[in-house]
Amino acid sequence: MYQTTDILVNETANDPMGQMVINVGPQHPATHGVLHLVITLNGETIQKVEPHLGYIHRSIEKMCESLTYRQFIYVTSRMDYLSSHINNHACALCVEKGLQVEVPERAQVIRVLMDELTRIASHELWWGAMAMDLGAFTPFFHAFRERETINDIMEETCGARLTMNYMVPGGVMHDIHPNFQKRVKDFLQLYKQKIHEYDELVTGNIIFQNRMKGVGYISPEDAISYGCSGPVARGSGVSCDVRKHFPYEIYDKLQFDEVLETAGDSFARYLVRVKEMHQSVRIVEQLIDNIPEGDFQAKTKAVLKLPKGEFYQRVETARGELGVYIVSEGGTTPYRIKFRSPGFSNLSILDHMTRGSKIGDLVAAMGTLDLVIPDIDR
Amino acid sequence: MFLKEYIRNIAGGLKSLVTGMRMTGYYFTHHKEIITQQYPDNRDTLELPERFKGEVVMPHNEHNEHRCTGCTACELACPNGTIKVITKFDVTPEGKKKKAIDKLVYHLELCTMCNLCVEACPSDAIKMAQTFEHSVFDRNQLTKVLNNPGSKIMEGVE
């Protein structure tokens, strides 16, 4: 399957006695979940990384086939639990596409606000976990302080902190809480006060820079051919933001930049995510005072039935492009659902990007892929 | 040239160290900016938002009356089979048979707090409660009957 002969690191590469197989995971703190990596080493040099999946497989796609179009959306919160709003958003959009429902403008603005807040929260958790992977524990708490504020906002409006199930076909489940705008503004103020700490602690730190620069290089061609999306591809200079290229909801009316870095290494991917947080804050600032009046939910039938056919919708989650593909036979439940999750494609490049590098760089390269294992292993 | 680079690296490392330690020192001396909550100790003052989804409950009024008609809309809306509505037939004073709930069984251990049953209920009979400390020693205690014993349906709810 794998040709180890094409990477002649030194003379012992072909010698089976010189090789060593190491299992990282399924219970390993650096894999952030139950990911199992089988690493073939020659000394300290990585020859092959083989991810083994299946430890958290819950057959979500199959489960969705037995649930109605209203019911299946809650399951998708459990895929990429850090951007559960955006997962629900993708499913709601896909069902709306089939139903031909016009979503009220207020609901669209609330959805985009929630998406961007989720994106900030997700990137903040990644930022803390990334620093922890590289050996610093304090940044984790700094990141969680701001993330906690977002979680409180979610808890007040949606009723839950992580698995909200807030987006329903036709709009959102409840109207926003009366305190919502005030609390988001408080968060923005806090974020601006504290964001300099992020750059001081990690971005400008010479240890982090030396560990991340030049590690895990992905060329733009590889990023495209492996199907990478999101910050992983944008760190290599591939313009792939779904919000810009295939705008959904009101993204085409908003002012924000697609963050692109050309270096292609871990540090470039790090910078893309940090800068994306600023862009998300920019979107939230544009919308928070301009939530239009009106309904928060379009009127839909009690029992939803999609017409016979196939429907596809893609959105940009915090990790990349999430696609939802529904095949309907005209009934109340989908005939087939397929999720194109960003994590799976991003993981597939791990072997290619770490071959020939040292084992100490594996975590620095894997951390910037921002893997969420339940998203990979649905 | 090599020596110059070497010294520059050491100077850069020291600068990074000082920057990081300055922030540690700042939080070491500014206790008010620490936001940690001492959870089990602050239980009495802990306030959860009113929309918090903790568990499904059925509110009763002071006459032990609820609003549930036994229409099974919540049972159909639930994705996990968490709710089972067991109905019976009451005989009204006019001698007609009327459908009413005998028991509304709620399996807390299966519930994912998705709020779909509350959305589906046409007569606002059930709602989400703010309790969250659900752990018990015996799993049978997680299967609950939501309507109180001897409760009736409220006047005027159809």
mmCIF file of C-alpha atoms in Angstrom, chain A residues 46-353:
data_model
loop_
_atom_site.group_PDB
_atom_site.id
_atom_site.type_symbol
_atom_site.label_atom_id
_atom_site.label_comp_id
_atom_site.label_asym_id
_atom_site.label_seq_id
_atom_site.Cartn_x
_atom_site.Cartn_y
_atom_site.Cartn_z
ATOM 1 C CA ILE A 46 8.622 9.596 10.348
ATOM 2 C CA GLN A 47 8.250 7.225 7.419
ATOM 3 C CA LYS A 48 4.536 6.687 7.473
ATOM 4 C CA VAL A 49 1.543 7.898 9.466
ATOM 5 C CA GLU A 50 -1.559 5.785 9.238
ATOM 6 C CA PRO A 51 -4.696 7.126 10.924
ATOM 7 C CA HIS A 52 -7.071 4.438 12.198
ATOM 8 C CA LEU A 53 -10.657 5.534 12.565
ATOM 9 C CA GLY A 54 -13.777 3.943 13.944
ATOM 10 C CA TYR A 55 -13.464 4.409 17.690
ATOM 11 C CA ILE A 56 -16.306 6.938 17.882
ATOM 12 C CA HIS A 57 -18.383 5.856 14.918
ATOM 13 C CA ARG A 58 -22.071 6.399 15.648
ATOM 14 C CA SER A 59 -23.421 5.980 12.083
ATOM 15 C CA ILE A 60 -25.008 9.406 12.123
ATOM 16 C CA GLU A 61 -25.775 9.255 8.393
ATOM 17 C CA LYS A 62 -27.715 6.029 8.839
ATOM 18 C CA MET A 63 -29.480 7.373 11.931
ATOM 19 C CA CYS A 64 -30.626 10.402 9.970
ATOM 20 C CA GLU A 65 -32.389 8.157 7.454
ATOM 21 C CA SER A 66 -34.844 7.013 10.103
ATOM 22 C CA LEU A 67 -35.576 10.510 11.435
ATOM 23 C CA THR A 68 -37.858 13.146 9.936
ATOM 24 C CA TYR A 69 -36.565 16.364 8.425
ATOM 25 C CA ARG A 70 -37.224 18.238 11.672
ATOM 26 C CA GLN A 71 -35.683 15.575 13.878
ATOM 27 C CA PHE A 72 -32.417 14.796 12.095
ATOM 28 C CA ILE A 73 -30.923 18.253 12.569
ATOM 29 C CA TYR A 74 -30.212 17.779 16.266
ATOM 30 C CA VAL A 75 -27.964 14.763 15.530
ATOM 31 C CA THR A 76 -25.646 16.886 13.404
ATOM 32 C CA SER A 77 -24.724 18.984 16.457
ATOM 33 C CA ARG A 78 -22.861 15.892 17.608
ATOM 34 C CA MET A 79 -20.638 15.726 14.529
ATOM 35 C CA ASP A 80 -18.474 18.815 14.790
ATOM 36 C CA TYR A 81 -19.446 19.753 18.315
ATOM 37 C CA LEU A 82 -17.378 22.939 18.275
ATOM 38 C CA SER A 83 -19.304 24.436 15.387
ATOM 39 C CA SER A 84 -22.657 22.797 16.041
ATOM 40 C CA HIS A 85 -24.581 25.910 15.002
ATOM 41 C CA ILE A 86 -22.988 25.819 11.576
ATOM 42 C CA ASN A 87 -23.731 22.098 11.148
ATOM 43 C CA ASN A 88 -27.370 22.710 12.016
ATOM 44 C CA HIS A 89 -27.340 25.678 9.666
ATOM 45 C CA ALA A 90 -26.168 23.539 6.754
ATOM 46 C CA CYS A 91 -28.911 20.958 7.325
ATOM 47 C CA ALA A 92 -31.600 23.614 7.774
ATOM 48 C CA LEU A 93 -30.483 25.332 4.545
ATOM 49 C CA CYS A 94 -30.550 22.051 2.638
ATOM 50 C CA VAL A 95 -34.073 21.214 3.828
ATOM 51 C CA GLU A 96 -35.204 24.748 3.007
ATOM 52 C CA LYS A 97 -33.782 24.346 -0.475
ATOM 53 C CA GLY A 98 -36.009 21.332 -0.969
ATOM 54 C CA LEU A 99 -39.052 22.954 0.581
ATOM 55 C CA GLN A 100 -38.529 26.236 -1.328
ATOM 56 C CA VAL A 101 -39.094 28.214 1.874
ATOM 57 C CA GLU A 102 -38.142 31.864 2.073
ATOM 58 C CA VAL A 103 -36.394 32.506 5.398
ATOM 59 C CA PRO A 104 -37.259 35.874 7.022
ATOM 60 C CA GLU A 105 -34.451 38.387 7.024
ATOM 61 C CA ARG A 106 -34.359 38.572 10.822
ATOM 62 C CA ALA A 107 -33.775 34.827 11.011
ATOM 63 C CA GLN A 108 -30.993 35.086 8.435
ATOM 64 C CA VAL A 109 -29.200 37.790 10.404
ATOM 65 C CA ILE A 110 -29.562 35.850 13.673
ATOM 66 C CA ARG A 111 -28.205 32.726 11.976
ATOM 67 C CA VAL A 112 -25.164 34.526 10.603
ATOM 68 C CA LEU A 113 -24.504 36.167 13.983
ATOM 69 C CA MET A 114 -24.648 32.799 15.718
ATOM 70 C CA ASP A 115 -22.408 31.219 13.062
ATOM 71 C CA GLU A 116 -19.734 33.844 13.497
ATOM 72 C CA LEU A 117 -19.860 33.700 17.288
ATOM 73 C CA THR A 118 -19.475 29.930 17.011
ATOM 74 C CA ARG A 119 -16.524 30.382 14.692
ATOM 75 C CA ILE A 120 -14.807 32.689 17.202
ATOM 76 C CA ALA A 121 -15.479 30.224 20.019
ATOM 77 C CA SER A 122 -14.168 27.314 17.967
ATOM 78 C CA HIS A 123 -10.989 29.103 16.923
ATOM 79 C CA GLU A 124 -10.413 30.198 20.505
ATOM 80 C CA LEU A 125 -10.611 26.638 21.744
ATOM 81 C CA TRP A 126 -8.270 25.569 18.961
ATOM 82 C CA TRP A 127 -5.845 28.350 19.877
ATOM 83 C CA GLY A 128 -5.731 27.233 23.498
ATOM 84 C CA ALA A 129 -5.428 23.555 22.624
ATOM 85 C CA MET A 130 -2.727 24.267 20.057
ATOM 86 C CA ALA A 131 -0.615 26.103 22.619
ATOM 87 C CA MET A 132 -1.199 23.250 25.050
ATOM 88 C CA ASP A 133 -0.015 20.731 22.453
ATOM 89 C CA LEU A 134 3.213 22.659 22.181
ATOM 90 C CA GLY A 135 3.702 22.656 25.928
ATOM 91 C CA ALA A 136 2.157 25.861 27.275
ATOM 92 C CA PHE A 137 -0.800 25.476 29.598
ATOM 93 C CA THR A 138 -1.672 29.102 30.409
ATOM 94 C CA PRO A 139 -2.991 30.127 26.960
ATOM 95 C CA PHE A 140 -5.673 27.463 27.297
ATOM 96 C CA PHE A 141 -7.240 29.361 30.198
ATOM 97 C CA HIS A 142 -6.912 32.704 28.456
ATOM 98 C CA ALA A 143 -8.778 31.298 25.460
ATOM 99 C CA PHE A 144 -11.450 29.728 27.630
ATOM 100 C CA ARG A 145 -12.146 33.007 29.392
ATOM 101 C CA GLU A 146 -13.404 34.579 26.159
ATOM 102 C CA ARG A 147 -15.012 31.378 24.949
ATOM 103 C CA GLU A 148 -16.961 31.164 28.186
ATOM 104 C CA THR A 149 -18.540 34.548 27.432
ATOM 105 C CA ILE A 150 -19.749 33.243 24.076
ATOM 106 C CA ASN A 151 -21.050 30.077 25.719
ATOM 107 C CA ASP A 152 -23.032 32.207 28.174
ATOM 108 C CA ILE A 153 -24.561 34.140 25.266
ATOM 109 C CA MET A 154 -25.527 30.854 23.599
ATOM 110 C CA GLU A 155 -26.936 29.489 26.827
ATOM 111 C CA GLU A 156 -29.150 32.519 27.301
ATOM 112 C CA THR A 157 -30.575 32.571 23.776
ATOM 113 C CA CYS A 158 -30.479 28.914 22.690
ATOM 114 C CA GLY A 159 -30.767 27.133 26.034
ATOM 115 C CA ALA A 160 -27.610 25.056 25.736
ATOM 116 C CA ARG A 161 -23.899 25.659 25.667
ATOM 117 C CA LEU A 162 -22.656 23.191 23.079
ATOM 118 C CA THR A 163 -25.418 21.224 21.344
ATOM 119 C CA MET A 164 -27.897 24.000 20.753
ATOM 120 C CA ASN A 165 -30.295 22.681 18.079
ATOM 121 C CA TYR A 166 -31.249 26.309 17.459
ATOM 122 C CA MET A 167 -31.563 26.375 13.666
ATOM 123 C CA VAL A 168 -34.740 24.728 12.440
ATOM 124 C CA PRO A 169 -36.101 24.535 8.887
ATOM 125 C CA GLY A 170 -37.635 27.939 8.206
ATOM 126 C CA GLY A 171 -35.647 30.021 10.656
ATOM 127 C CA VAL A 172 -34.514 29.753 14.257
ATOM 128 C CA MET A 173 -36.240 28.080 17.179
ATOM 129 C CA HIS A 174 -36.703 31.072 19.484
ATOM 130 C CA ASP A 175 -36.306 34.789 19.038
ATOM 131 C CA ILE A 176 -33.084 36.215 20.462
ATOM 132 C CA HIS A 177 -33.052 36.929 24.172
ATOM 133 C CA PRO A 178 -33.660 40.609 25.118
ATOM 134 C CA ASN A 179 -30.150 40.751 26.609
ATOM 135 C CA PHE A 180 -28.520 39.281 23.516
ATOM 136 C CA GLN A 181 -27.322 42.494 21.863
ATOM 137 C CA LYS A 182 -25.980 43.932 25.105
ATOM 138 C CA ARG A 183 -24.083 40.786 25.975
ATOM 139 C CA VAL A 184 -22.567 40.445 22.514
ATOM 140 C CA LYS A 185 -21.363 44.043 22.736
ATOM 141 C CA ASP A 186 -19.862 43.286 26.143
ATOM 142 C CA PHE A 187 -18.101 40.321 24.591
ATOM 143 C CA LEU A 188 -16.726 42.432 21.737
ATOM 144 C CA GLN A 189 -15.380 44.923 24.257
ATOM 145 C CA LEU A 190 -13.751 42.160 26.296
ATOM 146 C CA TYR A 191 -12.327 40.580 23.155
ATOM 147 C CA LYS A 192 -10.702 43.837 22.068
ATOM 148 C CA GLN A 193 -9.248 44.394 25.517
ATOM 149 C CA LYS A 194 -7.736 40.932 25.698
ATOM 150 C CA ILE A 195 -6.759 40.076 22.119
ATOM 151 C CA HIS A 196 -3.302 41.620 22.497
ATOM 152 C CA GLU A 197 -2.554 38.895 25.047
ATOM 153 C CA TYR A 198 -2.932 36.281 22.321
ATOM 154 C CA ASP A 199 -0.246 37.887 20.201
ATOM 155 C CA GLU A 200 2.027 38.555 23.160
ATOM 156 C CA LEU A 201 1.772 35.084 24.647
ATOM 157 C CA VAL A 202 1.902 32.878 21.576
ATOM 158 C CA THR A 203 2.191 34.607 18.195
ATOM 159 C CA GLY A 204 5.234 36.663 19.089
ATOM 160 C CA ASN A 205 6.843 33.972 21.207
ATOM 161 C CA ILE A 206 10.043 32.752 19.670
ATOM 162 C CA ILE A 207 9.653 29.176 20.908
ATOM 163 C CA PHE A 208 6.271 28.828 19.214
ATOM 164 C CA GLN A 209 7.525 30.432 16.036
ATOM 165 C CA ASN A 210 10.530 28.158 15.825
ATOM 166 C CA ARG A 211 8.408 25.086 16.447
ATOM 167 C CA MET A 212 5.778 25.999 13.859
ATOM 168 C CA LYS A 213 7.682 27.655 11.020
ATOM 169 C CA GLY A 214 8.578 25.268 8.231
ATOM 170 C CA VAL A 215 6.748 22.368 9.882
ATOM 171 C CA GLY A 216 4.091 20.387 8.046
ATOM 172 C CA TYR A 217 4.403 22.087 4.688
ATOM 173 C CA ILE A 218 1.453 21.706 2.316
ATOM 174 C CA SER A 219 1.821 22.959 -1.228
ATOM 175 C CA PRO A 220 -1.240 24.539 -2.875
ATOM 176 C CA GLU A 221 -1.413 21.647 -5.362
ATOM 177 C CA ASP A 222 -1.431 19.076 -2.565
ATOM 178 C CA ALA A 223 -4.058 21.036 -0.642
ATOM 179 C CA ILE A 224 -6.342 20.920 -3.679
ATOM 180 C CA SER A 225 -5.667 17.301 -4.605
ATOM 181 C CA TYR A 226 -6.246 16.043 -1.050
ATOM 182 C CA GLY A 227 -9.483 18.040 -0.813
ATOM 183 C CA CYS A 228 -8.369 20.271 2.036
ATOM 184 C CA SER A 229 -10.628 23.188 2.836
ATOM 185 C CA GLY A 230 -10.952 25.936 5.379
ATOM 186 C CA PRO A 231 -7.926 27.403 7.157
ATOM 187 C CA VAL A 232 -5.755 24.395 6.163
ATOM 188 C CA ALA A 233 -6.097 25.200 2.461
ATOM 189 C CA ARG A 234 -6.083 28.960 2.987
ATOM 190 C CA GLY A 235 -2.772 28.662 4.830
ATOM 191 C CA SER A 236 -1.341 27.345 1.559
ATOM 192 C CA GLY A 237 -2.814 30.195 -0.444
ATOM 193 C CA VAL A 238 -5.808 28.348 -1.889
ATOM 194 C CA SER A 239 -8.815 30.641 -1.955
ATOM 195 C CA CYS A 240 -11.681 28.398 -0.881
ATOM 196 C CA ASP A 241 -13.960 30.346 1.476
ATOM 197 C CA VAL A 242 -17.506 29.134 0.787
ATOM 198 C CA ARG A 243 -18.831 32.376 2.250
ATOM 199 C CA LYS A 244 -17.108 34.279 -0.560
ATOM 200 C CA HIS A 245 -17.383 31.865 -3.476
ATOM 201 C CA PHE A 246 -20.839 30.393 -2.903
ATOM 202 C CA PRO A 247 -22.496 32.920 -0.582
ATOM 203 C CA TYR A 248 -25.471 31.711 1.411
ATOM 204 C CA GLU A 249 -27.836 33.750 3.610
ATOM 205 C CA ILE A 250 -26.609 37.365 3.717
ATOM 206 C CA TYR A 251 -22.871 36.778 3.369
ATOM 207 C CA ASP A 252 -22.730 38.467 -0.039
ATOM 208 C CA LYS A 253 -23.870 41.768 1.531
ATOM 209 C CA LEU A 254 -21.282 41.736 4.320
ATOM 210 C CA GLN A 255 -17.860 43.353 4.405
ATOM 211 C CA PHE A 256 -15.166 40.867 5.336
ATOM 212 C CA ASP A 257 -11.914 39.605 3.874
ATOM 213 C CA GLU A 258 -10.913 36.084 3.052
ATOM 214 C CA VAL A 259 -7.707 35.481 5.015
ATOM 215 C CA LEU A 260 -4.963 33.991 2.861
ATOM 216 C CA GLU A 261 -1.408 33.055 3.795
ATOM 217 C CA THR A 262 1.041 31.651 1.270
ATOM 218 C CA ALA A 263 3.716 30.000 3.418
ATOM 219 C CA GLY A 264 1.824 26.701 3.735
ATOM 220 C CA ASP A 265 3.423 25.670 7.012
ATOM 221 C CA SER A 266 1.950 25.332 10.489
ATOM 222 C CA PHE A 267 2.591 28.958 11.346
ATOM 223 C CA ALA A 268 0.675 30.125 8.265
ATOM 224 C CA ARG A 269 -2.333 28.041 9.284
ATOM 225 C CA TYR A 270 -2.017 29.455 12.783
ATOM 226 C CA LEU A 271 -2.058 33.017 11.443
ATOM 227 C CA VAL A 272 -5.064 32.292 9.214
ATOM 228 C CA ARG A 273 -7.133 31.196 12.202
ATOM 229 C CA VAL A 274 -6.093 34.114 14.396
ATOM 230 C CA LYS A 275 -6.894 36.574 11.611
ATOM 231 C CA GLU A 276 -10.194 34.828 10.911
ATOM 232 C CA MET A 277 -11.267 35.603 14.455
ATOM 233 C CA HIS A 278 -10.770 39.305 13.683
ATOM 234 C CA GLN A 279 -12.851 38.963 10.507
ATOM 235 C CA SER A 280 -15.629 37.215 12.420
ATOM 236 C CA VAL A 281 -15.611 40.023 14.966
ATOM 237 C CA ARG A 282 -15.913 42.431 12.053
ATOM 238 C CA ILE A 283 -19.009 40.596 10.770
ATOM 239 C CA VAL A 284 -20.586 40.540 14.239
ATOM 240 C CA GLU A 285 -19.943 44.280 14.610
ATOM 241 C CA GLN A 286 -21.684 44.987 11.319
ATOM 242 C CA LEU A 287 -24.769 43.003 12.213
ATOM 243 C CA ILE A 288 -25.295 43.416 15.928
ATOM 244 C CA ASP A 289 -26.961 46.845 15.670
ATOM 245 C CA ASN A 290 -28.755 46.049 12.429
ATOM 246 C CA ILE A 291 -30.964 43.079 13.279
ATOM 247 C CA PRO A 292 -34.130 43.786 11.266
ATOM 248 C CA GLU A 293 -37.583 43.493 12.819
ATOM 249 C CA GLY A 294 -39.898 40.725 11.703
ATOM 250 C CA ASP A 295 -40.540 37.040 12.167
ATOM 251 C CA PHE A 296 -37.795 34.763 13.356
ATOM 252 C CA GLN A 297 -39.321 31.716 11.706
ATOM 253 C CA ALA A 298 -41.146 31.207 8.425
ATOM 254 C CA LYS A 299 -44.425 29.345 8.567
ATOM 255 C CA THR A 300 -43.868 25.722 7.620
ATOM 256 C CA LYS A 301 -46.137 22.710 7.654
ATOM 257 C CA ALA A 302 -46.238 20.512 10.731
ATOM 258 C CA VAL A 303 -44.976 17.523 8.739
ATOM 259 C CA LEU A 304 -42.223 18.387 6.289
ATOM 260 C CA LYS A 305 -42.050 16.495 3.010
ATOM 261 C CA LEU A 306 -39.297 17.158 0.512
ATOM 262 C CA PRO A 307 -40.092 16.644 -3.166
ATOM 263 C CA LYS A 308 -38.430 13.773 -4.954
ATOM 264 C CA GLY A 309 -34.903 14.709 -5.923
ATOM 265 C CA GLU A 310 -31.409 15.483 -4.672
ATOM 266 C CA PHE A 311 -30.376 18.540 -2.695
ATOM 267 C CA TYR A 312 -26.900 19.761 -1.788
ATOM 268 C CA GLN A 313 -25.837 22.658 0.357
ATOM 269 C CA ARG A 314 -22.365 23.665 1.468
ATOM 270 C CA VAL A 315 -21.376 26.010 4.258
ATOM 271 C CA GLU A 316 -18.108 27.156 5.767
ATOM 272 C CA THR A 317 -17.634 25.741 9.247
ATOM 273 C CA ALA A 318 -14.748 26.710 11.481
ATOM 274 C CA ARG A 319 -12.817 23.787 9.979
ATOM 275 C CA GLY A 320 -13.659 24.100 6.318
ATOM 276 C CA GLU A 321 -16.318 23.156 3.868
ATOM 277 C CA LEU A 322 -19.228 21.090 5.143
ATOM 278 C CA GLY A 323 -21.530 19.672 2.504
ATOM 279 C CA VAL A 324 -24.948 18.163 3.170
ATOM 280 C CA TYR A 325 -26.386 15.958 0.459
ATOM 281 C CA ILE A 326 -29.969 14.762 0.795
ATOM 282 C CA VAL A 327 -31.647 12.273 -1.516
ATOM 283 C CA SER A 328 -35.404 12.391 -1.125
ATOM 284 C CA GLU A 329 -37.976 9.943 -2.376
ATOM 285 C CA GLY A 330 -40.821 12.272 -1.492
ATOM 286 C CA GLY A 331 -41.475 10.936 1.993
ATOM 287 C CA THR A 332 -41.127 12.422 5.453
ATOM 288 C CA THR A 333 -37.689 10.926 6.018
ATOM 289 C CA PRO A 334 -34.633 11.265 3.791
ATOM 290 C CA TYR A 335 -33.743 8.290 1.598
ATOM 291 C CA ARG A 336 -30.028 8.956 1.995
ATOM 292 C CA ILE A 337 -27.938 11.619 3.681
ATOM 293 C CA LYS A 338 -24.265 12.200 3.089
ATOM 294 C CA PHE A 339 -22.134 14.667 4.982
ATOM 295 C CA ARG A 340 -18.928 15.898 3.425
ATOM 296 C CA SER A 341 -17.052 16.792 6.572
ATOM 297 C CA PRO A 342 -13.993 19.054 6.476
ATOM 298 C CA GLY A 343 -12.083 17.114 9.143
ATOM 299 C CA PHE A 344 -11.910 13.879 7.169
ATOM 300 C CA SER A 345 -10.293 15.480 4.141
ATOM 301 C CA ASN A 346 -7.949 17.546 6.280
ATOM 302 C CA LEU A 347 -6.823 14.449 8.168
ATOM 303 C CA SER A 348 -6.042 12.612 4.933
ATOM 304 C CA ILE A 349 -3.123 14.929 4.209
ATOM 305 C CA LEU A 350 -1.460 14.210 7.575
ATOM 306 C CA ASP A 351 0.593 11.321 6.186
ATOM 307 C CA HIS A 352 1.797 13.352 3.214
ATOM 308 C CA MET A 353 2.732 16.461 5.185
#
